[in-house]
Amino acid sequence: MEAEDAPMSDGGDISSAYNEDSVLFRVLRHLGWENLANIGYFTLPTMPVAVLAGPAPFQRRLARRSLALLQTRPGQLVLDAGCGRGDTTAQLAAAGCRAVGVDIQPAQIDHARRRFVRCTGALFAVADATALPRQAAGVPLADGSFDRVHCLEAAFHFGHEGRRSFLHESFRLLRPGGRLVLVDVTSPTEQPFETLDSTGLVRGTWRFTDIEPYAQYPLMASAAGFAPPRILDWTTPVLHRAGQLCALFAGLASTRVGRQALCLRWPGLRTLSARDWDHVVAVVRAHRAIGRDTRYTAYVLNKPD
């Protein structure tokens, strides 16, 4: 199966979550959230900065923290699964790795190729990380051929069976002693996600069906062959502090004066209609509500020697 023929992951076509079709994406883009599509990592002293600067510096911080867990060395071959517009792939290449970024969205890969056409060591291909093709960007995806696999805030799109498949694909791809770093939104219980997202606004915005229970990932990783993982809980610096910013934004965006203040800081927001503003407030509040009952987890998974 060639990369261009890869099937879609669970949750259907996710492209509309990351383009102008989504009102929330348009708002986030005006705030500076474009090339890195993650929530961000916020420390308490920098929260006032986040209010004024927008999310981009904190998204870069989260990406750096995730990549640091790989502990790569120059010359290593790394798969960046769900690479989006290519920033993390390019960072791996800048560190001396041979980095292959794959994403299921052709528009994202086209964007990544244009942005990093001169970035030696960074290659990009359209491919489904849950059912990898024989090769991507001319690089064979053979058993035991990669040193590292990275997946930052993408696996929630895969669905339960897709996440299970991704873990098996990663184990197959890694050399003995290789490492997978998987960072994802997780659930603290087995409670169905639709009970948390009762309006469907969060799932509809990001085009996914569910999230994995926190304790299920280690069980699935063990079944795939990985050693017991190192687990880092980033719920507070990612979800809880982003939730505080969501609450502030929703409060301002709910009033005429607040909207005017936001438009003064980010003039692009002036393109929003009153209906757009009302929709964004509802979506942001839905995110804030589920953020209290979800976790944000980094799993460091090693393939035994």
Coordinates of C-alpha atoms in Angstrom, one line a residue:
M1 CA 0.0 0.0 0.0
E2 CA 1.5 3.3 -1.0
A3 CA 1.4 6.3 1.4
E4 CA -1.0 8.2 -0.8
D5 CA -3.5 5.3 -0.5
A6 CA -3.4 5.1 3.3
P7 CA -6.8 4.8 4.9
M8 CA -8.2 7.5 7.2
S9 CA -7.8 7.0 11.0
D10 CA -10.9 6.7 13.2
G11 CA -12.9 9.9 13.5
G12 CA -13.2 10.5 9.7
D13 CA -11.7 13.4 7.8
I14 CA -9.9 15.6 10.3
S15 CA -8.7 18.2 7.8
S16 CA -11.6 20.5 8.6
A17 CA -10.4 20.7 12.3
Y18 CA -7.2 22.3 11.1
N19 CA -8.3 24.8 8.5
E20 CA -10.6 27.8 8.0
D21 CA -13.7 25.6 8.1
S22 CA -13.3 25.6 11.9
V23 CA -14.2 28.8 13.6
L24 CA -12.1 27.8 16.6
F25 CA -9.1 27.2 14.4
R26 CA -9.6 30.6 12.8
V27 CA -9.6 32.2 16.3
L28 CA -6.5 30.2 17.4
R29 CA -4.7 31.2 14.2
H30 CA -5.3 34.9 14.9
L31 CA -3.9 34.3 18.4
G32 CA -0.7 32.8 16.8
W33 CA -1.6 29.1 16.9
E34 CA -0.9 27.9 13.4
N35 CA 2.2 25.9 12.6
L36 CA 2.3 24.0 15.9
A37 CA -1.1 22.4 16.7
N38 CA -0.7 21.5 20.4
I39 CA -2.1 22.9 23.6
G40 CA 1.1 24.2 25.0
Y41 CA 3.0 23.9 28.3
F42 CA 2.4 26.7 30.8
T43 CA 4.4 27.4 34.0
L44 CA 2.8 29.4 36.7
P45 CA 5.2 32.4 36.5
T46 CA 4.6 32.7 32.7
M47 CA 0.8 32.7 32.8
P48 CA 0.7 36.6 32.6
V49 CA 2.9 36.4 29.6
A50 CA 0.5 33.8 28.0
V51 CA -2.4 36.3 28.3
L52 CA -0.5 38.9 26.2
A53 CA 1.7 36.8 24.0
G54 CA -0.8 34.1 22.9
P55 CA 0.0 30.3 22.8
A56 CA 2.8 30.0 20.4
P57 CA 5.8 30.2 22.8
F58 CA 4.2 27.7 25.1
Q59 CA 3.4 25.3 22.2
R60 CA 7.1 25.4 21.3
R61 CA 8.0 24.7 24.9
L62 CA 5.7 21.6 24.9
A63 CA 7.3 20.4 21.6
R64 CA 10.8 20.8 23.1
R65 CA 9.8 18.8 26.2
S66 CA 8.3 16.0 24.2
L67 CA 11.3 15.8 21.8
A68 CA 13.7 15.8 24.8
L69 CA 12.2 12.6 26.1
L70 CA 13.5 10.8 22.9
Q71 CA 17.1 11.4 23.9
T72 CA 18.2 11.3 20.3
R73 CA 21.7 11.3 19.0
P74 CA 23.0 12.7 15.6
G75 CA 22.6 10.2 12.8
Q76 CA 19.6 8.3 14.3
L77 CA 16.6 7.6 12.2
V78 CA 13.3 9.0 13.7
L79 CA 9.7 8.7 12.6
D80 CA 7.6 11.7 13.6
A81 CA 4.0 10.4 13.6
G82 CA 1.3 13.0 13.1
C83 CA 3.9 15.6 12.3
G84 CA 1.4 18.3 11.1
R85 CA 3.2 21.2 9.5
G86 CA 6.6 19.8 10.2
D87 CA 8.0 21.8 13.1
T88 CA 9.0 18.8 15.3
T89 CA 10.4 16.9 12.3
A90 CA 12.5 19.9 11.4
Q91 CA 13.8 20.2 15.0
L92 CA 14.8 16.6 14.9
A93 CA 16.7 17.2 11.7
A94 CA 18.4 20.3 13.1
A95 CA 19.6 18.1 15.9
G96 CA 21.4 15.9 13.4
C97 CA 18.8 13.1 13.0
R98 CA 17.3 11.7 9.8
A99 CA 13.7 12.5 10.5
V100 CA 10.7 11.3 8.5
G101 CA 7.5 13.2 9.3
V102 CA 4.2 11.5 8.4
D103 CA 0.7 12.9 8.6
I104 CA -2.6 11.7 7.2
Q105 CA -3.5 15.2 5.9
P106 CA -2.1 16.0 2.5
A107 CA -2.5 19.7 3.0
Q108 CA -0.4 19.6 6.2
I109 CA 2.4 17.6 4.4
D110 CA 2.4 20.0 1.4
H111 CA 2.8 22.9 3.9
A112 CA 5.6 21.1 5.7
R113 CA 7.5 20.4 2.5
R114 CA 7.2 24.1 1.4
R115 CA 8.3 25.4 4.8
F116 CA 11.3 23.0 5.2
V117 CA 12.4 22.4 1.6
R118 CA 15.9 23.4 2.6
C119 CA 16.0 21.6 5.9
T120 CA 18.6 18.8 5.3
G121 CA 17.5 15.6 7.0
A122 CA 13.8 16.3 7.2
L123 CA 11.5 14.3 4.9
F124 CA 7.7 14.3 4.7
A125 CA 5.1 11.9 3.5
V126 CA 1.4 11.4 3.6
A127 CA 0.8 8.2 5.6
D128 CA -1.5 6.8 8.2
A129 CA 0.6 6.1 11.3
T130 CA -1.8 3.3 12.4
A131 CA -1.2 1.4 9.1
L132 CA 2.2 2.4 7.7
P133 CA 3.1 1.9 4.0
R134 CA 6.2 0.0 2.9
Q135 CA 8.0 3.2 2.6
A136 CA 7.6 7.0 3.2
A137 CA 9.5 9.7 1.4
G138 CA 11.7 7.1 -0.2
V139 CA 12.7 5.7 3.2
P140 CA 11.8 2.0 3.8
L141 CA 9.6 1.4 6.9
A142 CA 11.1 -2.0 7.5
D143 CA 11.0 -4.0 10.7
G144 CA 13.7 -2.8 13.2
S145 CA 14.9 0.0 11.0
F146 CA 14.2 3.1 13.2
D147 CA 15.9 4.3 16.4
R148 CA 13.0 6.5 17.6
V149 CA 9.3 7.2 17.1
H150 CA 7.7 10.4 18.2
C151 CA 3.9 11.2 18.5
L152 CA 2.9 14.4 20.1
E153 CA -0.8 15.1 20.6
A154 CA -2.0 13.2 17.6
A155 CA -3.0 9.7 18.8
F156 CA -6.4 10.9 20.2
H157 CA -7.4 11.1 16.5
F158 CA -6.7 7.4 16.0
G159 CA -9.5 5.8 17.9
H160 CA -8.9 2.9 20.3
E161 CA -8.1 0.3 17.7
G162 CA -6.0 2.8 15.8
R163 CA -3.9 3.5 18.9
R164 CA -3.5 -0.2 19.5
S165 CA -2.3 -0.6 15.9
F166 CA 0.0 2.4 16.2
L167 CA 1.7 0.9 19.2
H168 CA 2.3 -2.4 17.3
E169 CA 3.5 -0.5 14.3
S170 CA 5.9 1.5 16.4
F171 CA 7.3 -1.7 18.1
R172 CA 7.7 -3.4 14.7
L173 CA 9.5 -0.3 13.3
L174 CA 11.9 0.2 16.2
R175 CA 15.3 -1.4 16.6
P176 CA 16.0 -3.3 19.8
G177 CA 16.7 -0.6 22.4
G178 CA 14.7 1.9 20.4
R179 CA 12.2 4.3 22.0
L180 CA 8.7 5.6 21.4
V181 CA 7.6 8.8 23.0
L182 CA 3.8 9.2 22.9
V183 CA 2.1 12.3 24.4
D184 CA -1.6 12.4 24.5
V185 CA -4.8 13.5 26.2
T186 CA -6.1 10.7 28.3
S187 CA -9.0 9.8 30.5
P188 CA -8.6 9.1 34.3
T189 CA -11.3 6.4 34.1
E190 CA -13.0 4.0 31.7
Q191 CA -15.9 6.4 31.6
P192 CA -17.0 6.9 27.9
F193 CA -15.8 10.3 26.6
E194 CA -19.3 11.2 25.3
T195 CA -20.5 11.4 28.9
L196 CA -17.9 14.2 29.5
D197 CA -18.4 15.9 26.1
S198 CA -22.2 15.7 26.3
T199 CA -22.8 18.4 23.7
G200 CA -20.3 16.8 21.3
L201 CA -18.7 20.2 20.8
V202 CA -15.2 19.1 21.6
R203 CA -15.4 15.9 19.5
G204 CA -17.0 17.7 16.6
T205 CA -14.4 20.5 16.7
W206 CA -11.4 18.2 16.5
R207 CA -13.0 15.3 14.6
F208 CA -12.3 12.5 17.0
T209 CA -14.4 9.9 18.7
D210 CA -12.8 9.1 22.1
I211 CA -9.6 9.3 24.2
E212 CA -7.7 6.5 25.8
P213 CA -8.0 5.8 29.5
Y214 CA -4.7 6.7 31.3
A215 CA -4.1 3.1 32.5
Q216 CA -4.9 1.5 29.2
Y217 CA -1.9 2.8 27.3
P218 CA 0.6 0.8 29.4
L219 CA -1.4 -2.3 29.0
M220 CA -1.6 -2.0 25.3
A221 CA 2.1 -1.1 25.1
S222 CA 3.0 -4.2 27.1
A223 CA 0.9 -6.3 24.8
A224 CA 2.8 -4.8 21.8
G225 CA 6.1 -5.9 23.5
F226 CA 7.3 -2.7 25.1
A227 CA 9.0 -2.6 28.5
P228 CA 7.1 -1.0 31.4
P229 CA 6.9 2.7 30.6
R230 CA 8.1 5.8 32.2
I231 CA 5.0 8.0 32.7
L232 CA 4.9 11.7 33.1
D233 CA 1.7 13.5 34.2
W234 CA 1.6 17.0 32.5
T235 CA -2.0 17.6 33.3
T236 CA -1.5 20.7 35.4
P237 CA 1.0 22.6 33.1
V238 CA -1.0 21.7 30.0
L239 CA -4.7 21.1 30.6
H240 CA -5.3 22.9 33.8
R241 CA -3.5 26.1 33.0
A242 CA -4.8 26.1 29.4
G243 CA -8.2 25.8 31.0
Q244 CA -7.6 28.9 33.1
L245 CA -6.7 30.8 29.9
C246 CA -9.9 29.4 28.2
A247 CA -12.0 30.7 31.1
L248 CA -10.4 34.1 30.8
F249 CA -10.9 34.2 27.0
A250 CA -14.5 33.0 27.2
G251 CA -15.3 35.6 29.8
L252 CA -14.0 38.4 27.6
A253 CA -15.5 37.0 24.5
S254 CA -19.0 36.9 26.1
T255 CA -19.3 40.7 26.3
R256 CA -19.1 43.4 23.7
V257 CA -16.5 45.3 25.6
G258 CA -14.4 42.2 26.0
R259 CA -14.6 41.4 22.3
Q260 CA -13.4 44.9 21.5
A261 CA -10.5 44.5 23.8
L262 CA -9.5 41.1 22.2
C263 CA -9.8 42.7 18.8
L264 CA -7.4 45.5 19.8
R265 CA -4.8 43.0 20.8
W266 CA -5.4 40.6 17.9
P267 CA -6.9 42.6 15.0
G268 CA -7.6 39.5 13.0
L269 CA -10.5 38.7 15.3
R270 CA -12.5 41.5 13.8
T271 CA -13.4 39.2 11.0
L272 CA -15.6 37.2 13.4
S273 CA -19.4 37.6 13.2
A274 CA -21.6 37.8 16.3
R275 CA -22.6 34.2 15.5
D276 CA -18.9 33.2 15.3
W277 CA -18.2 34.7 18.7
D278 CA -21.1 32.9 20.3
H279 CA -20.0 29.6 18.8
V280 CA -16.4 30.0 20.0
V281 CA -17.5 30.9 23.5
A282 CA -19.6 27.7 23.6
V283 CA -16.8 25.6 22.3
V284 CA -14.2 27.1 24.6
R285 CA -16.4 26.5 27.6
A286 CA -16.9 22.9 26.5
H287 CA -13.2 22.5 26.4
R288 CA -12.9 24.1 29.8
A289 CA -15.5 21.7 31.3
I290 CA -13.8 18.5 30.0
G291 CA -10.4 19.7 31.0
R292 CA -11.3 19.2 34.6
D293 CA -11.9 15.5 34.0
T294 CA -9.1 14.6 31.6
R295 CA -5.4 14.1 31.9
Y296 CA -2.4 14.9 29.7
T297 CA 0.2 12.2 29.7
A298 CA 3.7 11.5 28.3
Y299 CA 4.6 7.9 27.9
V300 CA 8.3 6.9 27.3
L301 CA 8.2 3.4 25.9
N302 CA 11.4 1.4 25.2
K303 CA 11.8 -1.7 23.1
P304 CA 13.8 -4.3 25.0
D305 CA 17.4 -5.0 23.7

